[in-house]
PDB file of C-alpha atoms and ligand atoms in Angstrom:
ATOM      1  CA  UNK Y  17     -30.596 -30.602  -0.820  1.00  0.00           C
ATOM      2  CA  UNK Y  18     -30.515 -27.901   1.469  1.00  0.00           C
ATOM      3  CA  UNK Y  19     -31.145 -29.776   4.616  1.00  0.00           C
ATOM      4  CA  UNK Y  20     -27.783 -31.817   3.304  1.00  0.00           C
ATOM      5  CA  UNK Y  21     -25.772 -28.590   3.838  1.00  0.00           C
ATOM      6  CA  UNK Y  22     -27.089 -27.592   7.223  1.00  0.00           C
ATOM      7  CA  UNK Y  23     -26.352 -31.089   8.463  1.00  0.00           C
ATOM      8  CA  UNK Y  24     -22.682 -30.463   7.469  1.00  0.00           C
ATOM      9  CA  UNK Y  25     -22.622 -27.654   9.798  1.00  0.00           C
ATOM     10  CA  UNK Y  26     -23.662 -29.605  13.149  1.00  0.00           C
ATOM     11  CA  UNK Y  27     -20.155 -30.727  14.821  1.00  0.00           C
ATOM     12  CA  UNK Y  28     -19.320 -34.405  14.828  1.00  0.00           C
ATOM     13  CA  UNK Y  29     -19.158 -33.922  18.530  1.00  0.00           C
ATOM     14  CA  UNK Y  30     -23.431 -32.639  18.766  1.00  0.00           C
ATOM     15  CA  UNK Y  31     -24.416 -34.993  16.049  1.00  0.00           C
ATOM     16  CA  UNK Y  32     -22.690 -38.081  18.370  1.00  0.00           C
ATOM     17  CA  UNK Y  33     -25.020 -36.595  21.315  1.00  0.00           C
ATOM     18  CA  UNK Y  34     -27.927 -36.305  19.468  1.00  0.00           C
ATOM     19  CA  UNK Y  35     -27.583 -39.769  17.881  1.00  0.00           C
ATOM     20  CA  UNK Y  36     -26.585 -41.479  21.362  1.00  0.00           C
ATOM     21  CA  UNK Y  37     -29.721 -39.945  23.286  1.00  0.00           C
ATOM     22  CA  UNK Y  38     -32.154 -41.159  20.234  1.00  0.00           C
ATOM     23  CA  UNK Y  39     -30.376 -44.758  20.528  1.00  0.00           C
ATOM     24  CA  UNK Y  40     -29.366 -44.334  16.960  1.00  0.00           C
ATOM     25  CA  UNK Y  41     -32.914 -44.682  15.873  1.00  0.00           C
ATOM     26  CA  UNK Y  42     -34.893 -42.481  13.550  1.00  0.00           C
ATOM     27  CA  UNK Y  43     -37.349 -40.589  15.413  1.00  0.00           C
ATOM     28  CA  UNK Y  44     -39.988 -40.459  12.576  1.00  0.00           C
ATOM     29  CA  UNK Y  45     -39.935 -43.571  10.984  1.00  0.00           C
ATOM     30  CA  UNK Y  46     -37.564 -45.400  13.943  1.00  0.00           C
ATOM     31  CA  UNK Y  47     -35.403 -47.512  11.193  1.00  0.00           C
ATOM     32  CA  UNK Y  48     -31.586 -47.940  13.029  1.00  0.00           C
ATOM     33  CA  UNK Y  49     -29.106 -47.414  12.052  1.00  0.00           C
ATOM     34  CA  UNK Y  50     -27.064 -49.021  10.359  1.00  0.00           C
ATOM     35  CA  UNK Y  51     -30.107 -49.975   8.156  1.00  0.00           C
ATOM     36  CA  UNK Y  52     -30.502 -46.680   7.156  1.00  0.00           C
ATOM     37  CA  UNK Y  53     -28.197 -43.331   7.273  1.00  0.00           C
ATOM     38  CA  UNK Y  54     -29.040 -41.212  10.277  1.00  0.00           C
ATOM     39  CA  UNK Y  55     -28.554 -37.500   9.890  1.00  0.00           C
ATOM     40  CA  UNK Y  56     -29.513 -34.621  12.715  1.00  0.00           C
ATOM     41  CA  UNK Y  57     -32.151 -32.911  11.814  1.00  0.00           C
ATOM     42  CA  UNK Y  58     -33.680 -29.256  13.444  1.00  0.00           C
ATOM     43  CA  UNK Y  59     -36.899 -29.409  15.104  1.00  0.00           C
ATOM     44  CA  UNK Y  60     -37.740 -25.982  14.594  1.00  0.00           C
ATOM     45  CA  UNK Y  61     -36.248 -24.923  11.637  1.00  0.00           C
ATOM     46  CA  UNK Y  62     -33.219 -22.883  11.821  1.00  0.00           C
ATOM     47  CA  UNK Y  63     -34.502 -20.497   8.965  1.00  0.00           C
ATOM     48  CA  UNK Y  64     -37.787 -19.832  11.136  1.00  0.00           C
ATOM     49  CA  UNK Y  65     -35.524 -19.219  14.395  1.00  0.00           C
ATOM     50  CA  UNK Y  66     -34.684 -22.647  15.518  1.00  0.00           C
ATOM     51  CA  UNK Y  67     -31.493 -22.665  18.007  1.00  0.00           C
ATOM     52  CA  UNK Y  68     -28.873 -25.013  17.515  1.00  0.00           C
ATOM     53  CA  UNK Y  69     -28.917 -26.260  20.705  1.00  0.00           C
ATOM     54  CA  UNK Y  70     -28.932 -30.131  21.416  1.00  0.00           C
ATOM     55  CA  UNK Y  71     -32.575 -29.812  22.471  1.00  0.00           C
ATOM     56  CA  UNK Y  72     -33.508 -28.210  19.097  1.00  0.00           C
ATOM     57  CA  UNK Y  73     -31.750 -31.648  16.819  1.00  0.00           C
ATOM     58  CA  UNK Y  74     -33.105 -35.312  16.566  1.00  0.00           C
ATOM     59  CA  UNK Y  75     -32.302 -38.072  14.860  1.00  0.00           C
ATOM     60  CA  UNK Y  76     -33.631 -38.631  11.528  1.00  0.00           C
ATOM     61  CA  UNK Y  77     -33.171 -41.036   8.924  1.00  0.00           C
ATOM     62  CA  UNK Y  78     -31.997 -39.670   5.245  1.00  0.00           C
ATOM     63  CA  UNK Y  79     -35.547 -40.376   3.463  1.00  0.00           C
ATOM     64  CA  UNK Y  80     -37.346 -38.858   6.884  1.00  0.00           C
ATOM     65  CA  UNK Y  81     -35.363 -35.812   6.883  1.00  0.00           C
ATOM     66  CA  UNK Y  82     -36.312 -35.114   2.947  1.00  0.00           C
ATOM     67  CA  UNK Y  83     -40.032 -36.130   2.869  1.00  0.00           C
ATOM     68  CA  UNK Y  84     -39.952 -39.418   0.759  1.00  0.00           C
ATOM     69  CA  UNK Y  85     -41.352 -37.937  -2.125  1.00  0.00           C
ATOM     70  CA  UNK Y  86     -38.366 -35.481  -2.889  1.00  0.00           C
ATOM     71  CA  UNK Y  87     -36.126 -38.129  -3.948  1.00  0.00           C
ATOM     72  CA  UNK Y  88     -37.837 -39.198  -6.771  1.00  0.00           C
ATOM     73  CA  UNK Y  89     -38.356 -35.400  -7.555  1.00  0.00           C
ATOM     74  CA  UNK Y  90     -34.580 -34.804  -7.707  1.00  0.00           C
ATOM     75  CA  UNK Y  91     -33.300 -35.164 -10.964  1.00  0.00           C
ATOM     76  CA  UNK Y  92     -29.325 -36.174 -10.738  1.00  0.00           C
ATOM     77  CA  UNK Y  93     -27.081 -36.650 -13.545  1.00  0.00           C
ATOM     78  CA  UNK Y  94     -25.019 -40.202 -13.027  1.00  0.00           C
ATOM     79  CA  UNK Y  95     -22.096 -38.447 -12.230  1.00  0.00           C
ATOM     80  CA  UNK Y  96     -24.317 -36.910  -9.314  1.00  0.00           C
ATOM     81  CA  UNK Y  97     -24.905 -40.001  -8.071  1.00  0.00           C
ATOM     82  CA  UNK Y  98     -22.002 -41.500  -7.929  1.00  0.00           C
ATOM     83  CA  UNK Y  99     -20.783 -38.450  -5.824  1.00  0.00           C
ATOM     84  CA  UNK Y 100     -23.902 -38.979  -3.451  1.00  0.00           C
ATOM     85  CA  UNK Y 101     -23.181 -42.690  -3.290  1.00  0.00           C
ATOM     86  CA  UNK Y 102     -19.427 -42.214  -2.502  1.00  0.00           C
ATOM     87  CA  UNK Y 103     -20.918 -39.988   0.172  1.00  0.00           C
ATOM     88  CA  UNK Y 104     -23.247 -42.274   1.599  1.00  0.00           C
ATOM     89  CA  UNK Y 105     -20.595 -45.102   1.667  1.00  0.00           C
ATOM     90  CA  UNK Y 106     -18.351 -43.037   4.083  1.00  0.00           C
ATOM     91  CA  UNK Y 107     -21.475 -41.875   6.112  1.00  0.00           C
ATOM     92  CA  UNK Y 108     -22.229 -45.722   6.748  1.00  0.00           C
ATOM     93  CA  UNK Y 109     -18.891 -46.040   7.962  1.00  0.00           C
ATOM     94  CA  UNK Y 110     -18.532 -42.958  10.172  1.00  0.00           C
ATOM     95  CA  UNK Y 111     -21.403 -43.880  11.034  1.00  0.00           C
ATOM     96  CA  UNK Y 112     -20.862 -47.582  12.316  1.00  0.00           C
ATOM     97  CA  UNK Y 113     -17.513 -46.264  13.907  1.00  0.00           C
ATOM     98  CA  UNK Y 114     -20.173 -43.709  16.504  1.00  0.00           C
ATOM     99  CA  UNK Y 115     -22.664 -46.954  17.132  1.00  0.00           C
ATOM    100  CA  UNK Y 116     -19.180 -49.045  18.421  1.00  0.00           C
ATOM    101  CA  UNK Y 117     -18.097 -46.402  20.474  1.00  0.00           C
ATOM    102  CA  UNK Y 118     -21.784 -45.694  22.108  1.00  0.00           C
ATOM    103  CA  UNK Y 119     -21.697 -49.431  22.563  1.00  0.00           C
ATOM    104  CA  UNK Y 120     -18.656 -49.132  24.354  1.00  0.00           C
ATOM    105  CA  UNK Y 121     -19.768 -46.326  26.522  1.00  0.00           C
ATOM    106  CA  UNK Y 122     -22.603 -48.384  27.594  1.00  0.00           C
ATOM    107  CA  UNK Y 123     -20.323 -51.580  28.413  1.00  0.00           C
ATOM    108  CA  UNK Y 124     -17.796 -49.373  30.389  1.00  0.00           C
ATOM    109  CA  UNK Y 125     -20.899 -48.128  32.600  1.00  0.00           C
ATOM    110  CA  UNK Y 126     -21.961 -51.053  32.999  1.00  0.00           C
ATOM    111  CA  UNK Y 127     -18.068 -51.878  34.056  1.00  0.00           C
ATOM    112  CA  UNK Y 128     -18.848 -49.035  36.336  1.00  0.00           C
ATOM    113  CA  UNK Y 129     -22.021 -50.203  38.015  1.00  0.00           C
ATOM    114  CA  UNK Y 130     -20.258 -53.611  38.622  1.00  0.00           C
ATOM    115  CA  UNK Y 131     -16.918 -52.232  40.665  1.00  0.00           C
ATOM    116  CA  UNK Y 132     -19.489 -50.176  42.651  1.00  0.00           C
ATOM    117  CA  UNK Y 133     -21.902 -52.887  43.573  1.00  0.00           C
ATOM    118  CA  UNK Y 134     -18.323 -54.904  44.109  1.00  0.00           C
ATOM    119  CA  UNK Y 135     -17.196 -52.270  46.938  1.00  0.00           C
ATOM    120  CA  UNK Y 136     -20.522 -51.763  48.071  1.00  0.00           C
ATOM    121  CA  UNK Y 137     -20.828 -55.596  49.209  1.00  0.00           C
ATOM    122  CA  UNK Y 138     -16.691 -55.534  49.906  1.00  0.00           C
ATOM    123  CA  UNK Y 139     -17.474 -52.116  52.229  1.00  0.00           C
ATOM    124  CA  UNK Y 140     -19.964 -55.031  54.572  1.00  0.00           C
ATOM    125  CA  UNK Y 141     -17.658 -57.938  54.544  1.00  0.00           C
ATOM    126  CA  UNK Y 142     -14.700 -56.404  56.052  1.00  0.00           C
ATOM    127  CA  UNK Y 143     -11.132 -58.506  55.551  1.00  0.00           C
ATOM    128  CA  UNK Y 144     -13.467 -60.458  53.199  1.00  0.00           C
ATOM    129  CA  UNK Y 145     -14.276 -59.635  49.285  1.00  0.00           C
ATOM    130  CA  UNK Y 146     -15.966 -61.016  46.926  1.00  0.00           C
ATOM    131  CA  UNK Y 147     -14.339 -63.986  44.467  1.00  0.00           C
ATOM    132  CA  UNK Y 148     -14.641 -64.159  40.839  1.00  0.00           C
ATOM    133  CA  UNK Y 149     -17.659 -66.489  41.267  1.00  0.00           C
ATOM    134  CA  UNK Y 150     -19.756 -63.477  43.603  1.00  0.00           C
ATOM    135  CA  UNK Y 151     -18.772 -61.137  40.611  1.00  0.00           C
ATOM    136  CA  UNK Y 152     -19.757 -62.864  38.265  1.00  0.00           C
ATOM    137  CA  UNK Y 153     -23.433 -63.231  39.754  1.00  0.00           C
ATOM    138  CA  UNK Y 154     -23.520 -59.981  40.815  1.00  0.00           C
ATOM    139  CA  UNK Y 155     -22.913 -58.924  37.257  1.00  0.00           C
ATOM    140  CA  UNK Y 156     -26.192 -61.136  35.724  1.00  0.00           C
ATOM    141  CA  UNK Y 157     -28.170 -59.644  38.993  1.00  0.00           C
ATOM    142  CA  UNK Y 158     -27.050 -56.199  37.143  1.00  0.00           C
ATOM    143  CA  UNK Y 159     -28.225 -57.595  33.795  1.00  0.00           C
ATOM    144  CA  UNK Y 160     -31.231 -58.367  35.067  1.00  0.00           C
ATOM    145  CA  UNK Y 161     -32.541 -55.781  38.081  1.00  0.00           C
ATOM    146  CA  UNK Y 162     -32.242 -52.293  38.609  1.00  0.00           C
ATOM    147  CA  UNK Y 163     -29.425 -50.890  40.675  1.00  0.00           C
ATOM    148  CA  UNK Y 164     -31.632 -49.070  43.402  1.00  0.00           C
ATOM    149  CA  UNK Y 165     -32.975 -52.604  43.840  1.00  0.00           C
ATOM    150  CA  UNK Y 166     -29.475 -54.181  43.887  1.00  0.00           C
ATOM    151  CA  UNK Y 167     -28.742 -52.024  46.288  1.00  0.00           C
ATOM    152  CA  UNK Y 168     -31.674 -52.691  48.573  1.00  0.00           C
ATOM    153  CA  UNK Y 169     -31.542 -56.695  48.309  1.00  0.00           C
ATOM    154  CA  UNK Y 170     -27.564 -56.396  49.547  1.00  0.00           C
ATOM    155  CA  UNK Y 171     -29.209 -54.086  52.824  1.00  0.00           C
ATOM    156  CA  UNK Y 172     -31.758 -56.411  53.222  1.00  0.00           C
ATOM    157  CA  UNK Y 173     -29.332 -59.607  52.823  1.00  0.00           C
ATOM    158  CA  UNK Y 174     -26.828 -58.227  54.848  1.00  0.00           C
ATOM    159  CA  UNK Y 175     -28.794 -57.115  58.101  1.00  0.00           C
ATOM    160  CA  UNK Y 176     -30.624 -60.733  57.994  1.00  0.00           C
ATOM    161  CA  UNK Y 177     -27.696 -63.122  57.425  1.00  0.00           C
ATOM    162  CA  UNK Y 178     -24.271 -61.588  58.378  1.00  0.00           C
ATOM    163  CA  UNK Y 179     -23.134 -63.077  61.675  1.00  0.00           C
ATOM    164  CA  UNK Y 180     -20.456 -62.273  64.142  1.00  0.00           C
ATOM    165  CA  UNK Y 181     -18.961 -64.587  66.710  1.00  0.00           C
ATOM    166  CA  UNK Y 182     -18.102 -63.824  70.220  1.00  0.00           C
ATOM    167  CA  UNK Y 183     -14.815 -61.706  69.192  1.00  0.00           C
ATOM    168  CA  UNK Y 184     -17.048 -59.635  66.939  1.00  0.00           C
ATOM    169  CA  UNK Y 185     -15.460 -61.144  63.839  1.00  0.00           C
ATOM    170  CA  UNK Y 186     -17.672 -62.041  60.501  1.00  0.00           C
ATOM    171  CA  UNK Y 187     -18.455 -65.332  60.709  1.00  0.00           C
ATOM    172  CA  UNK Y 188     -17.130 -67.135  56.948  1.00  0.00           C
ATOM    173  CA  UNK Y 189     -19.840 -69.020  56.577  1.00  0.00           C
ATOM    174  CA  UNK Y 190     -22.828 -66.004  57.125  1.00  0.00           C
ATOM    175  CA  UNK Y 191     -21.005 -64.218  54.187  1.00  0.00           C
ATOM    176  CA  UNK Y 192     -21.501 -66.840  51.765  1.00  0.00           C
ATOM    177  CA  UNK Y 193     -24.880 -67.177  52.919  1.00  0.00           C
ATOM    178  CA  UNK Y 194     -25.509 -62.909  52.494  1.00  0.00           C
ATOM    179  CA  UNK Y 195     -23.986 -63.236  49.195  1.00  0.00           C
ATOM    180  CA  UNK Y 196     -25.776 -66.401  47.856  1.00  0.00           C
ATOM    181  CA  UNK Y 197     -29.461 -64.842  49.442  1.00  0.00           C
ATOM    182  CA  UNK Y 198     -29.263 -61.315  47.786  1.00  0.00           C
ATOM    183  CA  UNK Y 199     -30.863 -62.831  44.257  1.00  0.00           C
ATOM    184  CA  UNK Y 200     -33.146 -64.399  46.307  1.00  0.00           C
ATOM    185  CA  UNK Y 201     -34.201 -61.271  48.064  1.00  0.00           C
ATOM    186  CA  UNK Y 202     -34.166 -59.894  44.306  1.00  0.00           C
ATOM    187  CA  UNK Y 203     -36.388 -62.396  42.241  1.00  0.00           C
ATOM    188  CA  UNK Y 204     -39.047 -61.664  45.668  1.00  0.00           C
ATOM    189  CA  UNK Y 205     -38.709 -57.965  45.270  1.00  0.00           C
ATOM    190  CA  UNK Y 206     -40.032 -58.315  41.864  1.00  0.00           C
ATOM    191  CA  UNK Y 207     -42.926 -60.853  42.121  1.00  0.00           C
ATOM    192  CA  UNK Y 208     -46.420 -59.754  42.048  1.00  0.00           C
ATOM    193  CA  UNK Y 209     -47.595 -57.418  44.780  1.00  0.00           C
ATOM    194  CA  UNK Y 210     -49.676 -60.504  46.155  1.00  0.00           C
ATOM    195  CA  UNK Y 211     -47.088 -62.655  46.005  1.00  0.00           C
ATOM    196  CA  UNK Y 212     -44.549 -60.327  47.793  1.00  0.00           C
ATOM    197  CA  UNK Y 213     -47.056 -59.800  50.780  1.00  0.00           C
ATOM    198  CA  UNK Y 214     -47.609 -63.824  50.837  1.00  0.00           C
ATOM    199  CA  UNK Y 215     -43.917 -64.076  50.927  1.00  0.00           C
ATOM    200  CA  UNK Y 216     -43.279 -61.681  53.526  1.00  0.00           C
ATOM    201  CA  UNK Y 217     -46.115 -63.406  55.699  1.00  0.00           C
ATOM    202  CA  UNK Y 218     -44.625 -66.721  55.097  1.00  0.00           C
ATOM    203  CA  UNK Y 219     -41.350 -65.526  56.143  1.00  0.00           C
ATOM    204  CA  UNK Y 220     -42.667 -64.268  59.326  1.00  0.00           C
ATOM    205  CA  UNK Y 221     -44.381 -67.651  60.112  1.00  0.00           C
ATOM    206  CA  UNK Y 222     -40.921 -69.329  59.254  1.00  0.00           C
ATOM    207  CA  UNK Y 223     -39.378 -67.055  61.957  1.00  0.00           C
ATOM    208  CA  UNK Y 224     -41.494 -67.055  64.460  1.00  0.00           C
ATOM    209  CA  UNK Y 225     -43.045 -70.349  64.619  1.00  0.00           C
ATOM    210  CA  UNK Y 226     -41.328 -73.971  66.044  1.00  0.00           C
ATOM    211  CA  UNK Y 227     -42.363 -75.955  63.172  1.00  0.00           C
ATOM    212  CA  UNK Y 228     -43.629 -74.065  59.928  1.00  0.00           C
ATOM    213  CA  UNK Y 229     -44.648 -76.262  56.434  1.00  0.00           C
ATOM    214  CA  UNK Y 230     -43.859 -74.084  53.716  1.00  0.00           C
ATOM    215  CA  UNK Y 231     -45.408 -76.108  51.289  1.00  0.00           C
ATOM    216  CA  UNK Y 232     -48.998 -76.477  53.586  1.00  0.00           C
ATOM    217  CA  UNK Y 233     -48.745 -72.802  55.071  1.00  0.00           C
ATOM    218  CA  UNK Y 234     -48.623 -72.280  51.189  1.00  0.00           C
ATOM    219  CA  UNK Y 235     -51.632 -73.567  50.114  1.00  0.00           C
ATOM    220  CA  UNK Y 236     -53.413 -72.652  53.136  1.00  0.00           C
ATOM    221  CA  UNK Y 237     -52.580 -68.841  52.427  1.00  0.00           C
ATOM    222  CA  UNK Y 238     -53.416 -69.111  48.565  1.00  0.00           C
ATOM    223  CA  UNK Y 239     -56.932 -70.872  49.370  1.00  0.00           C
ATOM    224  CA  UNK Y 240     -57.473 -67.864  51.595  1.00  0.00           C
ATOM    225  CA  UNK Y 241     -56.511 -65.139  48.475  1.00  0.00           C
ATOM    226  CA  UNK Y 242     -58.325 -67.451  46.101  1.00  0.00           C
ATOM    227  CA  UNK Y 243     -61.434 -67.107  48.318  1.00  0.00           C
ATOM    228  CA  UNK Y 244     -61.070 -63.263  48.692  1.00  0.00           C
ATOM    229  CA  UNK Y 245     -60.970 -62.962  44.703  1.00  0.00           C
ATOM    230  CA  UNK Y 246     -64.007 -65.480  44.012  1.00  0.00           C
ATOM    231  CA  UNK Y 247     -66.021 -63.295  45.978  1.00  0.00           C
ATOM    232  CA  UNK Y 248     -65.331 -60.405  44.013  1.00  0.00           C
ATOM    233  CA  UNK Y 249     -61.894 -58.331  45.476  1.00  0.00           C
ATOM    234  CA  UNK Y 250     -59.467 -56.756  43.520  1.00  0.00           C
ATOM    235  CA  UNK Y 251     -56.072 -56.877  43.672  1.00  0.00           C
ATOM    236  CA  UNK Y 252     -55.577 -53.922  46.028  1.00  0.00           C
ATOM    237  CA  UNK Y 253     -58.229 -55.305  48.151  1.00  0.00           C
ATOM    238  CA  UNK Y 254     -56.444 -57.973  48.891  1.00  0.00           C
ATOM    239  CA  UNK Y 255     -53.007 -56.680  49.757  1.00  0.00           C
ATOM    240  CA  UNK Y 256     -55.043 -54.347  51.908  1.00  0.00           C
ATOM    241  CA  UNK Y 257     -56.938 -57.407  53.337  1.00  0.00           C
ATOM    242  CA  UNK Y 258     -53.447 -59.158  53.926  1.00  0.00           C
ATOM    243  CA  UNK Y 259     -51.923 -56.604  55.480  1.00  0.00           C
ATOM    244  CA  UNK Y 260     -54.346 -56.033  58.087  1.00  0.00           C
ATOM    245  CA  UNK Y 261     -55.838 -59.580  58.683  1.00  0.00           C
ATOM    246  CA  UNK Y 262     -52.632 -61.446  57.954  1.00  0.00           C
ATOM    247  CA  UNK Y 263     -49.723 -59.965  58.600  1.00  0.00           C
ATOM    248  CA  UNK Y 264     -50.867 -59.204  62.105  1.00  0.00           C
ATOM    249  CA  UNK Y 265     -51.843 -62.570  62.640  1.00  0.00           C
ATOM    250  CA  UNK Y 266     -48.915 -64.045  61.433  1.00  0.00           C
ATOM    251  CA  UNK Y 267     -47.178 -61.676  64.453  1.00  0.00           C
ATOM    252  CA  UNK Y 268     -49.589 -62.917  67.063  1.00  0.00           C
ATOM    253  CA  UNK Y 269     -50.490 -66.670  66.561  1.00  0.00           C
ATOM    254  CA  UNK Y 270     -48.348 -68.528  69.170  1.00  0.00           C
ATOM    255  CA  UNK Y 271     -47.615 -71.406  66.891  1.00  0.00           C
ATOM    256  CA  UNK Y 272     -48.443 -73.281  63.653  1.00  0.00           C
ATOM    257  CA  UNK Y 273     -51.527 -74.690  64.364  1.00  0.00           C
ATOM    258  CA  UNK Y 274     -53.177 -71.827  66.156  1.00  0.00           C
ATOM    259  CA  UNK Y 275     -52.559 -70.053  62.918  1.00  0.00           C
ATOM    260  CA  UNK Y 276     -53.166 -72.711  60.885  1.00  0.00           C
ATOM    261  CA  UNK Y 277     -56.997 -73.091  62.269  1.00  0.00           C
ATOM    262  CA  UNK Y 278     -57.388 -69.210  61.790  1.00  0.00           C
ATOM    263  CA  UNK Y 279     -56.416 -69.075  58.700  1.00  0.00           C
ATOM    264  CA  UNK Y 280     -58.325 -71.923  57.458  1.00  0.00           C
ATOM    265  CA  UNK Y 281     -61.702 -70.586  59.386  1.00  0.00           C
ATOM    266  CA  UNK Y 282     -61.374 -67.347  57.593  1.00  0.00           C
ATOM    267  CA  UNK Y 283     -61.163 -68.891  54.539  1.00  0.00           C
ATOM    268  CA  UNK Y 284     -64.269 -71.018  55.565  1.00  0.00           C
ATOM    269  CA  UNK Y 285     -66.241 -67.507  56.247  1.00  0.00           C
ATOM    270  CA  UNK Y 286     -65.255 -66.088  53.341  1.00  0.00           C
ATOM    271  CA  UNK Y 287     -66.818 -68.926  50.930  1.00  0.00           C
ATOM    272  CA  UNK Y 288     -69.695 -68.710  53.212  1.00  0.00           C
ATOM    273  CA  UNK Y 289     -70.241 -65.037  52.034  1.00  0.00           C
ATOM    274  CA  UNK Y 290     -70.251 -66.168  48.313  1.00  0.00           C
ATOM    275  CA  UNK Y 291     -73.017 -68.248  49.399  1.00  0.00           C
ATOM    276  CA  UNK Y 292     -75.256 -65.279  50.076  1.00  0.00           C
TER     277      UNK Y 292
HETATM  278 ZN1   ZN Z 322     -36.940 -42.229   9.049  1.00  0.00          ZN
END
């Protein structure tokens, strides 16, 4: 019962911190609220010196911050606990009322994220901005990737797709194109570290080369990795491999099917070595 009273004294204010940073989630048993009544509880006890500083609270649930075992031990008259479930009642409440407004919080930062990412692409478009269509896939790309990445995909769409004509004016068409190609860039970003090199690779062949078959080049480069791991490399072995077999190659071969016999004579070598 004690701990009840020194939970009174914590401000609305602290105990709204402290729940927020714990997600509203018991950090002994991690029950949520509103399953079960949260209260802020000391980590070092404030009778043995404990501050009463944010860092000294967390979140606990009611039967955590008691040790299960006391409740049974208390012996309340009915009036008692009527009181206590009067009490508990308007906890639950208050209680619900904090989660909606930490809900909130979150949905206005996300609001927040989304106008900045807006300007950000609005800052590289000039007299152009971004429709209600753009927004609205720039705000699932925020649902789904970080913003650091966000960020990075619009560079990375912007240097390789905005166009200006003779006049120096942003061509319309290249700014749907930088728009429509930074999820693209995205959904690369977070493949598999193999699968990032092969695409990188890949795009290099696409640039450089007359003709390029994505689908053949494809297979050709996957036999190659698939070789590498039958004969025993790991994963970093072969984005180390890649990088300095490829990738140069992919700079240097003069067309498709210079690279295209390379490739598949590596791979050829490589099963060879199984073989010994
Ligand atoms: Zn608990």
């Amino acid at each position: 019962m004690k701990k009840g009273i020194k939970r009174k004294s914590i401000s609305k204010r602290i105990r709204f911190e402290v729940f927020k940073r714990d997600k509203f989630t018991c950090q002994y048993c991690g029950k949520k609220a509103p399953d079960v009544i949260l209260e802020v509880d000391h980590i070092h006890p404030k009778s043995k010196g404990g501050a009463d500083g944010i860092l000294n609270f967390t979140t606990s649930c009611y039967e955590c911050n008691r040790g299960k075992s006391n409740i049974q031990l208390d012996d309340q008259s009915a009036l008692q606990k009527q009181r206590k479930q009067m009490e508990e009642v308007q906890e639950r409440r208050e209680q619900i009322e904090l989660m909606f407004k930490w809900q909130e919080s979150l949905t206005d930062l996300q609001k927040d994220t989304l106008t900045q990412v807006v300007e950000y692409i609005d800052n590289k478009i000039g007299k152009f901005s971004l429709n209600e269509n753009g927004k609205r896939t720039i705000e699932k790309l925020i649902n789904k990737f970080n913003l650091q990445d966000i960020l990075e995909a619009i560079d990375i769409s912007a240097k390789k797709y905005l166009k200006y004509d003779v006049s120096d004016n942003l061509i319309k068409d290249s700014v749907e194109d930088f728009i429509k190609k930074i999820g693209g860039i995205l959904n690369i970003k977070n493949r598999p570290p193999i699968d990032q090199k092969l695409a990188y690779i890949k795009g290099i062949c696409r640039n450089r080369f007359n003709f390029w078959d994505h689908k053949k080049g494809s297979i050709i480069l996957n036999e190659y990795v698939i070789a590498l791991k039958n004969y025993g490399y790991t994963e970093q072995q072969i984005i180390n491999d890649l990088e300095k077999e490829m990738e140069p190659q992919a700079k240097q071969a003069d067309n498709w099917s210079e690279w295209r016999s390379l490739v598949e004579g590596w791979t050829n070598d490589i099963r060879k070595w199984e073989k010994n």
